[in-house]
Amino acid sequence: MTEEVPIPYTAVGVPLVEEVKFDGLKFKTVTWKVPEDVEYKGKIVYVHGFCEHSTVYTEFFDKLSQQGYEIFFFDQRGAGLTSPGELMGKTDEYHTFNDLDYMLKRALDSRENKEEKFFLGGHSMGGGIALNYAITGKYRDDIRAVFVSGPLVTLHPNTRPNIVVRKLLPVINALVPHLKIDSKLKYDYITSNEGWKNYIKAHDTKLIGTVRQFNDMFARGEKLLLKQHTSKYSPTIPLLLLHGTNDNINDIKSSEKFVSLLPASVEKEFVPVERGRHSLFIENEQIFNSVFEKVTQFLDSH
């Protein structure tokens, strides 16, 4: 079944896929190099969303590399080929940021120009991670700018677990942290691009996480609405935040509120993407092109 549903895009470049051993796991990493005949503009370290993996970013990363941006991506702990089978969803707050610290440090150590700073990008759960990294990240001073799409600050009412379940999550987390739950996310909420929707349906038949993973990512997002937390966002890291107006997974109102809580000294731009659903980087051609142009303009300006 899965072999009959290929990704709806043919890449120009070919990514470098490697296995990086760290803290008991073999992380799948994917690097999209800039072609030799294209001017190098900078490196992007990208943090993916819940249950995502590198394949769904093929078009976005391929086109960014053709524009001069090298992309480094890794399947996070609990996701993709880093954590198949029984390891799916097994992660927590500590490991989320400890793993990202390691990957950033590894990328920083490999720089030819030791003064070069990197861009940090992220989507959904990864967007919430990137926003928090600009607030408390160990290597945030090495981040040139941050761009995120549909970050998980709070879930949209149409996806949010009922209030009883949400309040019980910390209790369940303490008792059975590795209990697995099907998120039951609706594929129609992800994208209006039928090609990508069919690919995800065929390849990611269940979007499953552990109680600890859910508890920690919800708490991480909710912190972004606390003034005492957001006030620590680095004033040296410009921010581009894009959010689809038809996103029924993460709440666009919470993204807008987060931006409003940032210090006045932060260079920030909030972009509501009209008719965009949750995953803007695999949206229909018209929306994707407008979002891609906005992202590249932001990157080019920094």
mmCIF file of N, CA and C in Angstrom, residues 3 59 76 98 154 161 180 200 206 214 259 279 291 295 301:
data_model
loop_
_atom_site.group_PDB
_atom_site.id
_atom_site.type_symbol
_atom_site.label_atom_id
_atom_site.label_comp_id
_atom_site.label_asym_id
_atom_site.label_seq_id
_atom_site.Cartn_x
_atom_site.Cartn_y
_atom_site.Cartn_z
ATOM 1 N N GLU A 3 3.979 1.711 -0.851
ATOM 2 C CA GLU A 3 4.799 1.883 -2.039
ATOM 3 C C GLU A 3 3.989 2.472 -3.191
ATOM 4 N N GLU A 59 10.141 18.645 -0.392
ATOM 5 C CA GLU A 59 10.003 19.785 -1.299
ATOM 6 C C GLU A 59 10.539 21.064 -0.665
ATOM 7 N N GLN A 76 13.672 13.210 15.604
ATOM 8 C CA GLN A 76 13.850 13.355 17.039
ATOM 9 C C GLN A 76 13.666 12.037 17.789
ATOM 10 N N ASN A 98 18.093 18.313 25.401
ATOM 11 C CA ASN A 98 19.451 17.790 25.454
ATOM 12 C C ASN A 98 19.889 17.272 24.084
ATOM 13 N N THR A 154 -0.932 26.415 22.235
ATOM 14 C CA THR A 154 -2.041 25.615 22.752
ATOM 15 C C THR A 154 -2.749 24.974 21.566
ATOM 16 N N PRO A 161 -7.861 18.128 23.957
ATOM 17 C CA PRO A 161 -8.497 17.089 24.785
ATOM 18 C C PRO A 161 -9.437 17.746 25.783
ATOM 19 N N LYS A 180 1.002 4.512 25.751
ATOM 20 C CA LYS A 180 0.869 5.125 24.426
ATOM 21 C C LYS A 180 -0.579 5.465 24.107
ATOM 22 N N ILE A 200 0.624 10.855 3.686
ATOM 23 C CA ILE A 200 0.640 10.738 5.148
ATOM 24 C C ILE A 200 -0.325 9.655 5.613
ATOM 25 N N LYS A 206 -1.138 5.756 12.070
ATOM 26 C CA LYS A 206 -1.535 6.162 13.418
ATOM 27 C C LYS A 206 -0.494 7.138 13.952
ATOM 28 N N PHE A 214 3.105 13.747 25.440
ATOM 29 C CA PHE A 214 1.984 14.684 25.342
ATOM 30 C C PHE A 214 2.007 15.689 26.487
ATOM 31 N N VAL A 259 3.281 36.291 20.424
ATOM 32 C CA VAL A 259 4.040 37.375 19.784
ATOM 33 C C VAL A 259 3.798 38.694 20.516
ATOM 34 N N SER A 279 -0.128 22.302 8.312
ATOM 35 C CA SER A 279 1.238 22.090 7.809
ATOM 36 C C SER A 279 1.489 22.934 6.557
ATOM 37 N N VAL A 291 4.036 31.052 1.147
ATOM 38 C CA VAL A 291 4.754 30.833 2.400
ATOM 39 C C VAL A 291 6.256 30.709 2.143
ATOM 40 N N VAL A 295 9.237 33.027 3.731
ATOM 41 C CA VAL A 295 10.345 32.471 4.499
ATOM 42 C C VAL A 295 11.687 32.874 3.885
ATOM 43 N N SER A 301 16.936 38.461 4.397
ATOM 44 C CA SER A 301 17.107 39.749 5.064
ATOM 45 C C SER A 301 17.986 39.656 6.305
#
